[in-house]
Amino acid sequence: MSGHSKWSTIKRKKGAIDAKRGKIFTRLIKEITVAARSGGGDPEGNPRLRTAIAAAKSENMPKDNITRAIKKGTGEIAGEVYDEILYEGYGPGGVAVLVECLTDNRNRTVADVRHYFAKSNGNLGESGCVNWMFDKKGLILVDKETISEDEIMDMALEAGADDVVEEESEYQILTSVEDFEDVRGALEEKGVKFVDASVSMIPQNTVEVADEKVAKSLLKLMENLEDHDDVQNVYANFDIDDELMEQLS
């Protein structure tokens, strides 16, 4: 299982999503604000905003919060101005790591991100050092217990998905960025429930991490980055054996 999916699974097992709902709301509000600022406040003509609103609704964010975030982005009401920054580096074991941030203080953010990498025996790199190892794709995760492989395969491919990959506990539905909204919408109309649905950075290849100490350090790096207020998403190309992952979780 690749880093993104594996990390998503481990977070859910820890209950991190429910425990940090306030932090999730903060991240979603930032994303809605930036999406509205960059592409306008009409979700029908702004796919990024449409995706952000859908994610917010899936987390039961109140409609008023969503509306205020859009208005901050369009300038109708005062709000913070966030810079979008992508940090790249190598974690323990030579694992490639991408860190997507929205920040109102670049100096603070880069200092903190660099500190986390160094603390875990990794290093923050130059722009472009690992980005080429990932492809930007739509990623929809569906719990295997809710639908059969044949059903989800037929539905997803008919809707325009590129591929469906079976993992330990879920199906990964991969789409192009352009087709993501159409595929998600088609599956929603057919009653498919998602564990997660987002545009993500998918690693082209993975790095196997078999050493327990290295794996523990790597997961701590991921957790520290995820916990930072300025970090929106973290992607990595690690592959940790399921048995070792269970021990560490």
Short mmCIF file of N, CA and C in Angstrom, two decimals, residues 3 7 24 41 52 69 76 91 109 112 120 123 134 148 181 198 207 217 225-226 235:
data_model
loop_
_atom_site.label_atom_id
_atom_site.label_comp_id
_atom_site.label_asym_id
_atom_site.label_seq_id
_atom_site.Cartn_x
_atom_site.Cartn_y
_atom_site.Cartn_z
N GLY A 3 2.16 5.25 0.35
CA GLY A 3 2.21 6.14 1.50
C GLY A 3 0.93 6.88 1.77
N TRP A 7 -1.10 6.08 5.10
CA TRP A 7 -1.16 7.11 6.13
C TRP A 7 -2.61 7.48 6.43
N ILE A 24 -9.37 20.24 11.24
CA ILE A 24 -9.84 19.93 9.89
C ILE A 24 -10.68 21.08 9.35
N GLY A 41 -16.03 32.96 -6.68
CA GLY A 41 -16.88 32.40 -5.65
C GLY A 41 -18.00 31.51 -6.12
N ALA A 52 -13.59 21.68 -2.65
CA ALA A 52 -13.40 22.10 -1.26
C ALA A 52 -14.71 22.15 -0.50
N ALA A 69 -16.22 31.73 4.39
CA ALA A 69 -14.92 31.44 3.80
C ALA A 69 -14.88 31.87 2.34
N GLU A 76 -15.34 40.01 -0.25
CA GLU A 76 -16.59 40.63 0.22
C GLU A 76 -16.53 40.95 1.71
N GLY A 91 12.55 12.12 3.74
CA GLY A 91 12.40 11.67 5.11
C GLY A 91 13.34 10.53 5.42
N THR A 109 6.67 29.17 8.65
CA THR A 109 6.32 27.85 8.14
C THR A 109 7.55 27.08 7.69
N ASP A 112 9.62 25.83 10.63
CA ASP A 112 9.01 24.69 11.33
C ASP A 112 9.13 23.41 10.52
N SER A 120 13.71 14.27 12.37
CA SER A 120 13.45 12.87 12.01
C SER A 120 14.53 12.29 11.10
N ASN A 123 15.73 15.63 5.47
CA ASN A 123 16.18 16.97 5.11
C ASN A 123 15.24 17.62 4.10
N PHE A 134 5.87 12.18 -8.33
CA PHE A 134 4.45 12.05 -8.05
C PHE A 134 3.62 12.52 -9.24
N SER A 148 -19.08 -4.53 -3.60
CA SER A 148 -18.22 -5.58 -4.16
C SER A 148 -17.24 -4.98 -5.17
N GLU A 181 -14.21 15.49 -10.71
CA GLU A 181 -15.54 15.93 -10.28
C GLU A 181 -16.65 15.11 -10.94
N SER A 198 -10.47 13.32 -3.00
CA SER A 198 -9.69 14.55 -3.13
C SER A 198 -8.75 14.43 -4.31
N VAL A 207 9.04 3.39 -1.88
CA VAL A 207 10.26 2.99 -1.20
C VAL A 207 9.88 2.10 -0.03
N SER A 217 10.27 6.62 12.93
CA SER A 217 10.71 8.00 12.73
C SER A 217 9.96 8.65 11.57
N LEU A 225 4.14 16.93 10.76
CA LEU A 225 3.77 17.81 9.65
C LEU A 225 2.26 17.99 9.57
N GLU A 226 1.52 16.89 9.69
CA GLU A 226 0.06 16.95 9.62
C GLU A 226 -0.51 17.84 10.72
N TYR A 235 2.20 14.22 1.49
CA TYR A 235 2.25 13.03 0.64
C TYR A 235 3.65 12.43 0.72
#
